[in-house]
N, CA and C of each residue as an Amber inpcrd file, in Angstrom:
protein
   612
 119.0820000 103.0740000 167.5110000 119.5010000 104.7930000 167.4200000
 119.3250000 105.1830000 167.8030000 119.5130000 106.1830000 169.1190000
 119.1890000 107.7450000 169.6330000 117.9090000 107.5240000 169.3030000
 117.1370000 108.4230000 167.8130000 116.0200000 108.8170000 167.4970000
 115.0580000 108.0210000 167.1070000 113.8370000 107.7660000 167.2300000
 112.6570000 107.0240000 166.3520000 112.7040000 107.2360000 165.3010000
 112.3290000 105.8240000 164.3790000 112.1410000 105.8400000 162.9020000
 111.6200000 106.4670000 162.5770000 112.2090000 107.4040000 161.4160000
 111.2070000 107.8970000 160.5670000 110.2270000 107.0210000 159.5000000
 108.9980000 106.7660000 159.6420000 107.9460000 106.7300000 158.7460000
 107.5500000 107.7590000 157.3120000 107.7860000 107.0970000 156.2850000
 107.2020000 107.8410000 155.3820000 105.7760000 107.3980000 154.9110000
 105.0270000 106.8130000 155.6900000 103.7080000 106.4900000 155.3640000
 103.3230000 107.0060000 156.4380000 101.6000000 106.6000000 156.8700000
 100.7460000 106.3930000 157.9110000 101.1120000 105.0450000 158.0480000
 101.1860000 104.6780000 159.4790000 101.1790000 103.4720000 159.8820000
  99.6850000 102.7280000 160.8260000  99.5320000 101.6570000 160.4040000
  98.1520000 101.0800000 160.9910000  98.7030000 101.0350000 162.2900000
  97.7270000 101.0810000 163.4420000  97.8970000 100.6810000 165.0340000
  97.8940000  99.1490000 165.1310000  96.9920000  98.7300000 163.6160000
  96.8840000  97.0900000 164.2050000  95.3720000  96.4220000 163.8570000
  94.7230000  96.0780000 164.0180000  93.2780000  96.1880000 163.0640000
  92.1240000  96.1460000 164.2090000  90.9000000  96.7930000 164.1670000
  89.8110000  97.0140000 165.2630000  89.2250000  96.1610000 166.2520000
  89.4030000  94.5190000 166.0650000  89.3440000  93.4150000 167.3620000
  88.1130000  93.2460000 167.2800000  87.6030000  92.1870000 167.5890000
  86.7780000  92.2290000 167.9750000  85.3370000  92.4650000 168.7310000
  86.4040000  92.9100000 170.3410000  85.0500000  93.2580000 171.0450000
  84.5040000  95.0760000 170.6970000  85.0230000  95.6470000 169.5900000
  85.0220000  96.7410000 169.1740000  84.0520000  96.5680000 168.1110000
  84.7070000  95.8830000 167.3130000  83.3650000  95.4320000 166.0960000
  82.4210000  95.2710000 166.0890000  82.0380000  94.3460000 167.2370000
  80.6660000  94.3350000 167.7170000  80.2610000  95.4700000 168.3710000
  80.5980000  96.3200000 169.2460000  79.9840000  97.8170000 169.8790000
  79.5580000  98.3340000 168.0810000  80.4520000  98.4430000 167.3080000
  80.3620000  99.9090000 166.4480000  80.0660000  99.0670000 165.4990000
  80.0080000  98.4090000 164.7690000  79.2980000  97.5490000 163.7310000
  80.2600000  97.5440000 162.8500000  81.5050000  97.8170000 162.8130000
  82.3810000  97.9460000 161.5010000  83.2990000  96.4250000 161.9020000
  83.4690000  95.9150000 160.8420000  84.3770000  94.8960000 160.5520000
  85.9400000  94.8870000 161.7810000  85.8560000  93.4750000 162.3830000
  86.8650000  93.4940000 163.2890000  88.0270000  93.3220000 162.8400000
  88.0550000  93.1050000 160.7620000  89.6210000  93.4610000 159.7390000
  89.5150000  94.5580000 159.9170000  89.5270000  96.0080000 160.0610000
  89.2530000  97.0110000 159.8120000  90.6790000  97.6290000 160.2870000
  91.4810000  98.2460000 159.5330000  92.9180000  99.2230000 160.0500000
  92.8300000  99.7910000 160.5380000  93.1110000 100.6530000 161.4930000
  92.8880000 101.5990000 162.8030000  94.2160000 101.9990000 162.4830000
  93.7730000 103.4860000 162.4060000  95.2170000 104.9320000 162.4580000
  94.7970000 105.9230000 163.6430000  95.5710000 105.9430000 164.2460000
  95.2010000 107.6150000 164.8550000  96.0520000 109.0910000 164.2500000
  94.5910000 109.2620000 164.1140000  94.4720000 111.1370000 163.5670000
  93.9840000 112.1190000 164.2650000  95.1340000 112.2190000 165.6440000
  94.5280000 113.1790000 167.0430000  95.3710000 113.7190000 167.1610000
  95.6300000 115.0010000 167.7100000  96.7610000 115.1890000 168.3100000
  97.0260000 114.5150000 169.8910000  97.8350000 115.2840000 170.5580000
  97.5010000 114.5490000 172.2350000  96.5540000 115.6180000 172.6870000
  96.7390000 116.7700000 172.3690000  95.5070000 117.5870000 174.1810000
  94.2350000 117.5590000 173.3390000  94.1720000 116.8860000 171.7200000
  92.3990000 116.8550000 171.5290000  91.9760000 115.6260000 171.8360000
  93.2280000 114.5110000 172.0490000  93.0770000 113.0920000 173.0670000
  92.5040000 113.2050000 174.3590000  92.9710000 114.2380000 174.7790000
  93.0780000 114.2020000 176.7300000  91.4950000 114.8380000 176.3420000
  91.2930000 115.8810000 175.6810000  90.2000000 116.8690000 176.0020000
  88.6060000 115.6710000 175.1820000  89.3670000 114.7020000 174.5350000
  88.1020000 114.0080000 174.2920000  87.8610000 112.5660000 175.1080000
  89.2990000 112.7920000 175.9410000  88.7720000 111.5530000 176.8990000
  88.0930000 111.7480000 177.9700000  88.1230000 113.1600000 178.3620000
  87.4890000 113.6940000 179.3900000  85.6810000 113.9210000 179.0200000
  85.4740000 113.6730000 177.7480000  84.2740000 114.2210000 177.3030000
  84.0650000 116.0550000 176.8310000  84.9980000 116.1560000 176.7710000
  84.6030000 117.9830000 176.1040000  84.0430000 117.9640000 174.7740000
  82.7760000 118.3970000 174.4810000  81.6650000 118.5360000 173.5480000
  81.4900000 119.3850000 173.0760000  80.6360000 120.1430000 174.2650000
  79.7490000 121.1550000 173.8390000  80.2030000 122.2080000 173.7630000
  79.7730000 123.1500000 172.3370000  80.1160000 124.7260000 172.1960000
  80.3450000 125.2470000 173.6080000  80.9990000 125.8820000 173.7670000
  81.4880000 127.1650000 175.2840000  81.7780000 126.0170000 176.4700000
  81.7420000 124.9670000 175.7820000  83.0670000 124.2590000 176.8620000
  84.3960000 124.1950000 177.1520000  84.9740000 124.7310000 178.5710000
  86.3240000 124.8670000 178.6370000  86.9790000 124.0150000 179.7790000
  88.7630000 124.2340000 179.2760000  88.9530000 122.8820000 179.9160000
  90.6580000 123.3470000 180.0840000  91.7480000 123.1850000 180.7170000
  92.1580000 122.8230000 181.5940000  93.2390000 121.4610000 181.0440000
  94.7510000 122.1270000 180.2120000  95.3170000 119.8650000 180.1120000
  96.7400000 120.7660000 180.5730000  97.4880000 119.9790000 182.2570000
  98.5360000 120.5350000 181.8000000  99.2350000 118.8220000 181.9290000
 100.2040000 119.0720000 181.1770000 100.9670000 118.4400000 180.9950000
 102.4520000 118.6850000 180.6860000 103.7380000 118.4010000 179.5760000
 104.6540000 118.5890000 179.5880000 104.8350000 119.9760000 179.3640000
 103.8590000 121.0110000 179.1250000 103.2980000 121.8090000 178.6360000
 101.9500000 122.1530000 179.0350000 101.3980000 123.0850000 178.7110000
  99.9170000 123.2560000 179.5970000  98.7300000 124.0560000 178.7440000
  97.8500000 123.8550000 178.4670000  96.8960000 124.7570000 177.9250000
  94.9780000 125.2160000 178.4340000  94.8230000 126.4820000 178.0880000
  93.3570000 126.0530000 178.3540000  93.1880000 126.7030000 176.7370000
  91.8380000 125.9010000 176.9130000  91.3830000 126.0250000 175.5780000
  89.5450000 126.1230000 174.9700000  88.5030000 126.6630000 174.9160000
  87.2760000 126.8450000 174.7230000  86.4190000 126.2110000 172.8740000
  85.8210000 125.2680000 173.5480000  85.2400000 124.7180000 171.8550000
  84.5710000 125.8290000 171.1630000  84.6520000 126.6280000 170.1280000
  83.6840000 126.6050000 169.1490000  83.4740000 126.2860000 167.6900000
  83.1710000 127.4490000 167.8730000  82.2860000 127.0160000 165.9030000
  82.8000000 128.0700000 164.8730000  82.9910000 128.0260000 164.1790000
  83.6210000 128.8420000 162.8690000  82.2580000 130.0350000 162.8770000
  82.2990000 131.1430000 162.4220000  83.6250000 132.0390000 162.0200000
  84.1890000 132.6090000 163.5920000  84.9860000 132.2810000 163.9330000
  86.0170000 132.6860000 164.8130000  87.2500000 132.9940000 164.1270000
  87.8180000 134.3580000 164.5930000  89.0000000 135.1390000 163.5320000
  89.7530000 134.6930000 164.7460000  91.4640000 134.3200000 163.7990000
  91.9720000 133.6790000 165.0720000  93.1240000 135.3620000 165.4170000
  93.6220000 135.1380000 166.8300000  93.8400000 136.0160000 167.1850000
  95.8080000 135.7210000 168.0200000  95.4370000 136.8270000 167.8540000
  97.1470000 137.1330000 168.9330000  97.0530000 136.4860000 170.1620000
  96.0760000 136.5550000 170.3280000  96.5390000 136.0530000 172.3300000
  95.7240000 134.0310000 172.2990000  95.1030000 134.0930000 170.9240000
  94.8490000 132.3920000 171.1220000  94.9230000 131.7570000 169.7140000
  95.0420000 130.6050000 169.8100000  95.2020000 129.8910000 168.0910000
  93.7170000 128.4700000 168.2020000  93.6410000 128.6740000 166.9960000
  92.0030000 127.6740000 166.9940000  93.0020000 126.5150000 166.2500000
  92.6800000 125.4330000 166.5700000  93.0250000 124.4880000 166.5090000
  91.6310000 123.2520000 166.4540000  92.0170000 122.3930000 164.9500000
  90.3880000 121.1100000 165.4950000  89.9350000 120.9280000 166.1340000
  89.0660000 120.8070000 165.3920000  88.2610000 119.4740000 166.8020000
  87.0810000 119.0790000 166.1470000  86.2330000 118.4050000 166.8420000
  85.5430000 117.0100000 166.7670000  84.4200000 118.1130000 166.4490000
  83.2630000 117.0100000 165.3590000  81.9210000 117.1340000 164.9590000
  81.7390000 119.3140000 164.5710000  82.7310000 119.3050000 163.5550000
  83.0720000 120.7130000 162.6970000  82.8660000 121.9200000 164.0300000
  83.6000000 121.5340000 165.2140000  84.2680000 122.8320000 166.2090000
  85.8180000 123.0710000 166.5660000  86.0370000 124.0820000 166.9790000
  87.0160000 124.5140000 167.1820000  87.7810000 124.1400000 168.4770000
  89.2010000 124.4130000 169.2250000  89.4460000 124.8740000 170.0210000
  90.3930000 126.3200000 170.0490000  89.6450000 126.7980000 170.7250000
  90.4260000 128.1840000 170.5280000  91.5790000 128.1290000 172.0040000
  92.8330000 128.3030000 171.9860000  93.0110000 127.2390000 172.2510000
  94.4040000 128.5540000 172.9520000  95.3900000 128.4760000 174.2000000
  96.0260000 129.3290000 174.8050000  97.3100000 128.4730000 175.5390000
  97.9900000 128.9660000 174.8470000  99.3270000 127.9410000 175.4480000
 100.5100000 128.9630000 176.0030000 101.5200000 128.4980000 176.4210000
 102.3720000 128.9100000 177.1240000 102.5090000 129.1210000 178.1330000
 101.3480000 128.1630000 179.3020000 101.5330000 128.6620000 180.7660000
 102.5450000 127.4050000 181.4280000 102.5840000 127.7980000 182.4280000
 103.4820000 126.9390000 183.3630000 102.7790000 125.5460000 183.5720000
 103.6950000 124.7110000 182.7770000 103.6370000 123.4170000 182.6920000
 103.9760000 122.1450000 183.9270000 104.0270000 120.9120000 184.3370000
 104.2390000 120.1000000 185.1190000 105.4080000 120.3990000 185.6670000
 106.5900000 120.3110000 184.9290000 108.3310000 120.0340000 185.7150000
 108.1670000 121.3200000 186.6780000 107.3880000 123.5330000 186.0090000
 107.3030000 124.1970000 186.3930000 106.7740000 124.1480000 187.9130000
 105.5770000 123.9250000 188.0170000 105.0220000 123.4180000 189.4460000
 104.9820000 122.5030000 190.7470000 105.8460000 121.4420000 189.8740000
 106.5030000 120.3870000 190.5700000 107.4710000 121.0850000 191.9110000
 108.3800000 121.9360000 190.2830000 109.7490000 122.9120000 191.2230000
 108.9800000 124.2700000 192.9080000 107.7440000 123.8740000 191.8700000
 106.9320000 125.0870000 193.2610000 106.2390000 124.5670000 194.3650000
 106.0650000 123.1300000 193.8750000 105.5680000 122.1730000 195.7580000
 106.8030000 122.1280000 195.9600000 108.1260000 121.8650000 195.4710000
 109.1520000 120.8120000 195.9640000 110.0750000 122.2530000 197.3270000
 109.3020000 123.2410000 196.3380000 110.4700000 124.8080000 197.1680000
 109.1380000 125.2020000 198.4490000 108.1610000 125.2450000 198.1190000
 106.8200000 125.9400000 198.8130000 106.1910000 125.0550000 199.3460000
 105.6650000 123.6280000 199.1060000 104.5720000 122.3000000 199.5040000
 103.6760000 122.5850000 198.7890000 102.5480000 122.2630000 199.0720000
 101.2240000 121.4130000 198.0270000 100.1820000 122.3910000 198.7500000
 100.3170000 123.5020000 198.6030000  99.6540000 124.2260000 199.5830000
  98.7870000 125.9280000 198.7970000  97.2050000 125.7120000 198.6200000
  97.0850000 126.3780000 197.7310000  97.7640000 128.2910000 197.8220000
  98.0680000 128.8920000 198.5820000  98.7710000 129.9090000 198.7390000
 100.2910000 129.9370000 197.7730000 100.8280000 128.4260000 197.6710000
 101.9440000 128.6690000 196.7250000 101.7540000 128.7540000 195.6390000
 100.5820000 128.5030000 195.0880000 100.2710000 128.4290000 193.9500000
  98.6530000 129.9450000 193.1870000  99.2100000 130.8820000 194.3300000
  98.4480000 131.9810000 193.7550000  98.5700000 132.5800000 193.0990000
 100.0960000 132.9530000 192.3510000 100.1900000 133.6650000 191.3740000
  99.8600000 133.1680000 189.8690000 100.3960000 131.7920000 190.3160000
 100.7170000 130.6750000 188.9030000  99.0050000 130.9100000 188.6120000
  98.2640000 130.3330000 190.0010000  97.0520000 130.0960000 189.0330000
  96.1010000 131.4920000 188.8390000  96.4320000 132.2630000 189.1280000
  95.9730000 133.8250000 188.3800000  96.5690000 133.2470000 187.0070000
  97.4010000 133.7280000 186.7650000  97.7410000 133.4810000 185.3780000
  96.3130000 132.6220000 185.2060000  96.2780000 131.3350000 185.0330000
  95.9400000 130.1240000 184.6780000  94.5890000 130.8570000 184.5940000
  93.6420000 131.5240000 185.2540000  92.6970000 132.3410000 185.2790000
  92.4440000 133.3270000 183.7030000  93.8510000 134.6320000 184.0540000
  93.9030000 135.2850000 182.9470000  93.7270000 134.6470000 181.7810000
  94.1700000 133.9580000 181.2440000  94.1070000 132.7950000 179.9410000
  92.3300000 132.6770000 179.9280000  91.7790000 132.1200000 180.8630000
  90.8830000 131.6960000 180.6250000  89.8890000 132.5580000 180.5160000
  90.0050000 133.8760000 180.6150000  88.9030000 134.9630000 180.5980000
  89.6040000 135.6670000 179.1660000  90.7680000 135.5000000 178.8190000
  91.0220000 135.9290000 177.4480000  90.7600000 135.1830000 176.2870000
  89.8560000 133.7480000 176.3950000  89.6590000 132.5780000 175.8150000
  88.5060000 134.1210000 175.1250000  87.4640000 132.9040000 173.3340000
  87.0130000 134.3000000 172.6880000  85.3420000 134.3630000 173.6110000
  84.6560000 135.4910000 173.5450000  83.4580000 135.1280000 174.1920000
  83.2120000 134.4820000 172.8470000  82.0400000 133.4220000 173.1110000
  80.5940000 133.0240000 171.8530000  79.7750000 133.6210000 171.9050000
  79.0270000 133.6490000 171.2680000  77.3710000 132.9860000 171.7970000
  76.6690000 132.0120000 173.1510000  76.0090000 132.3470000 173.6730000
  75.0490000 131.5310000 174.9460000  76.4970000 131.2050000 175.9240000
  77.1870000 132.7440000 175.9350000  78.4730000 132.2520000 176.9720000
  78.1160000 131.9450000 178.5870000  76.7650000 132.1590000 178.7700000
  76.3890000 131.4020000 179.8840000  76.9130000 129.7990000 180.0170000
  76.8080000 129.0950000 179.4240000  77.3730000 128.0270000 179.1570000
  79.0260000 127.7880000 180.2190000  79.5810000 128.7520000 179.8060000
  81.4400000 128.1800000 179.8680000  80.7390000 128.7720000 181.2090000
  80.1980000 128.9070000 182.4100000  80.1530000 129.1420000 183.7810000
  80.0280000 127.9460000 184.6060000  80.0210000 126.7710000 183.8180000
  79.9210000 125.5760000 184.1980000  81.2520000 124.7970000 184.8950000
  80.8340000 124.2210000 184.7150000  82.4320000 123.4450000 185.4710000
  83.5360000 123.4010000 184.2830000  84.7920000 123.2290000 184.6350000
  86.1450000 123.3670000 184.0300000  86.8480000 121.9470000 183.8770000
  86.5480000 121.7140000 182.6130000  87.0180000 120.1030000 182.5480000
  88.5340000 120.0030000 182.1210000  89.2740000 119.1270000 182.8240000
  90.6910000 119.2260000 183.3900000  91.1650000 117.8060000 183.3930000
  92.5280000 117.6390000 182.3350000  92.8870000 116.8020000 182.4910000
  94.4040000 117.1270000 182.6810000  95.7080000 115.8600000 183.0210000
  96.5360000 115.4780000 183.1520000  96.7930000 115.3910000 184.6350000
  97.6800000 114.2220000 185.2150000  97.9560000 113.7610000 186.3000000
  97.9700000 114.7700000 187.3130000  98.8400000 116.1240000 186.7450000
  98.9060000 116.8950000 187.7940000  97.7210000 117.4120000 188.6390000
  96.9070000 117.6790000 188.3180000  95.6930000 118.4250000 189.2100000
  94.8050000 116.6270000 190.2160000  95.0420000 115.9100000 189.7070000
  95.2110000 114.7420000 190.8890000  95.9900000 114.7210000 192.0910000
  97.0700000 115.2510000 191.4190000  98.6080000 114.4810000 192.6770000
  98.4990000 116.3600000 193.2090000  97.8100000 117.0830000 192.9210000
  98.4010000 118.4060000 193.6740000  97.2070000 119.1750000 194.3400000
  96.9000000 119.1670000 195.0810000  95.2780000 119.3410000 195.5480000
  95.8380000 120.6690000 195.5260000  96.9550000 121.2130000 196.3120000
  96.6680000 122.4290000 196.8920000  97.2740000 123.3560000 195.4310000
  97.4210000 122.6970000 194.5670000  97.5850000 123.9670000 192.9230000
  95.7810000 123.7240000 192.5340000  95.4010000 122.4350000 192.2050000
  93.8090000 122.5080000 192.3490000  92.8360000 123.0150000 192.5620000
  92.9850000 123.5630000 194.2850000  92.4530000 124.8140000 195.1460000
  92.3660000 126.0050000 195.1140000  94.1980000 125.8120000 194.3650000
  94.4570000 127.4240000 193.9270000  93.3980000 128.2000000 193.2270000
  93.6090000 127.3420000 191.6710000  92.7310000 127.2490000 190.6320000
  92.0670000 127.1730000 190.5520000  90.4250000 126.7510000 191.6760000
  89.6070000 126.9750000 191.4150000  89.1080000 128.4100000 192.0450000
  89.5760000 128.4100000 192.7880000  89.9940000 129.4160000 194.1550000
  89.7850000 130.9550000 192.3670000  90.9840000 130.8970000 192.1700000
  91.2160000 132.3830000 190.9750000  89.8130000 132.1300000 190.1290000
  89.9180000 130.7770000 189.5120000  88.9700000 130.3480000 188.0950000
  86.9690000 131.3140000 189.2720000  87.1600000 130.3830000 190.2070000
  85.6880000 130.7960000 190.4610000  84.4420000 130.0120000 190.4300000
  85.4060000 128.7900000 189.5160000  84.9730000 126.8910000 188.9690000
  85.0990000 126.2620000 189.7450000  84.6970000 125.2240000 189.6890000
  85.3430000 123.4590000 189.7050000  85.4820000 122.8970000 188.8660000
  86.5230000 121.8080000 189.2840000  87.3050000 121.4740000 188.1430000
  86.1370000 120.0510000 188.0220000  86.5490000 119.8650000 187.0280000
  85.9570000 118.5000000 186.1140000  87.0110000 117.7640000 185.7750000
  87.5960000 116.4070000 187.1540000  89.0420000 116.0250000 186.8200000
  89.1660000 114.6410000 186.9450000  89.5490000 114.6760000 185.7510000
  89.1050000 112.3220000 185.4930000  90.1730000 112.4040000 186.3940000
  88.5710000 111.2010000 186.3570000  89.2220000 109.8750000 188.0670000
  90.7080000 108.9430000 188.0560000  90.7420000 109.2250000 186.4020000
  91.5730000 107.4640000 185.9590000  92.7800000 107.7900000 185.5240000
  92.9100000 108.8390000 184.6290000  94.1270000 109.6970000 184.6680000
  94.8050000 108.8150000 183.4920000  93.5680000 108.3340000 182.1830000
  94.0040000 107.5130000 181.4400000  93.1560000 108.5950000 180.0870000
  93.1890000 109.6210000 180.3280000  92.2620000 110.3100000 179.3440000
  92.7360000 110.5700000 177.9770000  94.0030000 110.3870000 177.8590000
  94.7610000 110.6810000 176.5580000  94.5130000 109.3470000 175.8200000
  94.9880000 107.8650000 175.9080000  94.6930000 107.4580000 175.3320000
  93.0660000 106.3880000 175.1280000  92.6120000 106.8810000 176.1060000
  90.6730000 106.9440000 175.9740000  90.4300000 107.7070000 174.7820000
  91.0200000 108.9660000 174.9620000  90.5130000 109.7340000 173.7290000
  91.3890000 108.9750000 172.6220000  92.0160000 108.7360000 172.1970000
  92.6830000 108.1500000 171.0790000  91.8320000 107.0940000 170.8020000
  91.5220000 106.3300000 171.7690000  90.7610000 105.0330000 170.8050000
  89.1280000 105.0660000 171.1420000  88.6020000 106.0930000 171.4420000
  87.2890000 107.0040000 171.4810000  87.0810000 107.0470000 169.4040000
  88.6330000 107.7900000 169.1320000  87.7700000 108.4360000 167.9990000
  89.6060000 107.8630000 166.7830000  90.0860000 106.8340000 167.1810000
  90.5190000 106.3500000 165.7770000  89.5770000 106.0320000 164.7110000
  90.2010000 106.3150000 163.6980000  89.8830000 106.5530000 162.0420000
  90.2770000 104.8350000 161.6810000  88.7000000 104.4400000 161.4140000
  89.1350000 103.0230000 161.0730000  88.8660000 102.7700000 159.5730000
  89.6040000 101.7540000 158.6960000  89.2710000 102.2070000 157.9710000
  89.2890000 100.7680000 156.8350000  87.8980000 100.6060000 156.6250000
  87.4360000  99.6180000 155.8820000  88.3290000  99.0580000 154.7930000
  87.6770000  98.2970000 154.3100000  87.8230000  97.2470000 153.0870000
  87.7390000  98.1750000 152.1910000  86.6510000  99.6010000 151.4890000
  86.2830000 100.0710000 150.9670000  86.7230000 101.3580000 151.1200000
  88.0640000 101.5390000 152.1970000  88.5540000 102.4720000 152.1150000
  87.4550000 104.3140000 152.4050000  86.5270000 103.8850000 152.9770000
  86.1380000 104.7780000 153.6650000  86.2280000 105.7060000 155.6940000
  86.3470000 106.2570000 156.2630000  86.8840000 106.5800000 157.1140000
  85.3760000 106.6750000 157.9470000  85.5500000 105.8390000 159.1220000
  84.8050000 106.5400000 160.0580000  85.0950000 106.7620000 161.7240000
  84.6710000 107.4210000 162.3070000  85.6000000 107.9110000 163.2650000
  83.9380000 107.7800000 164.3220000  84.3030000 106.7500000 165.1350000
  83.3530000 106.8780000 166.4950000  83.5290000 107.2290000 168.0980000
  82.3960000 107.8950000 167.7880000  81.9850000 108.6150000 169.2230000
  81.6020000 108.0340000 170.3400000  82.2470000 107.8870000 171.3460000
  81.6100000 107.5510000 172.6550000  81.5290000 108.4190000 173.6560000
  81.1090000 108.1090000 175.1270000  81.2580000 109.6240000 176.1500000
  83.1080000 108.8620000 176.3170000  83.0440000 110.0240000 176.7510000
  84.7850000 109.7110000 177.1210000  84.3350000 109.8400000 179.0810000
  85.3580000 110.0230000 180.0360000  85.3340000 110.0990000 181.3020000
  84.0700000 110.4220000 182.1380000  83.7890000 111.6440000 181.6320000
  82.8660000 112.6900000 182.1000000  82.2410000 112.8430000 180.1560000
  80.6440000 112.4770000 180.9010000  79.9090000 112.9430000 179.1240000
  78.8430000 113.7450000 179.8790000  78.8320000 114.9350000 178.6020000
  77.2500000 115.8800000 178.9130000  76.1490000 115.4350000 178.0390000
């Protein structure tokens, strides 16, 4: 049919496999389940981990986020999403995504000046993220995921200028699949859950 099949139970992606079993010490027969959203997968794939680390993720939709620890109050400006190691992603959504940015490129070309206004919107969103202890750490390069930031260097330059910060852009474009693999939840014969944390494309 036109719509995908609706599942009533969580389906396994398969078994862990020999190579990963050797690397992790988990049984090769362990079943693997995916328990992660696409934003978290992309950001895990580029190695976003430290509290105060910032990110921009541009796909069909777009978000900016900062890794924070509780207690942080929910806000009308940002929402809190679960992340790893008892941290949260303070996330601002509703930014122009890939379709809008490609349309701007088609109309005006891939030049930094073509994206000046939209880059300023992204910078405003980053500035609106919650300030946390040791805020100076947020002045480091901003982690970036999504193929658009590799394919539109004009927008990337405009965004770096607006932010006053360099972007750490994933070199391969495989950050979401990598993040999903790195955080796959493996269920062993005793029904215990294990999360396998390994460095992402960028590691702190």
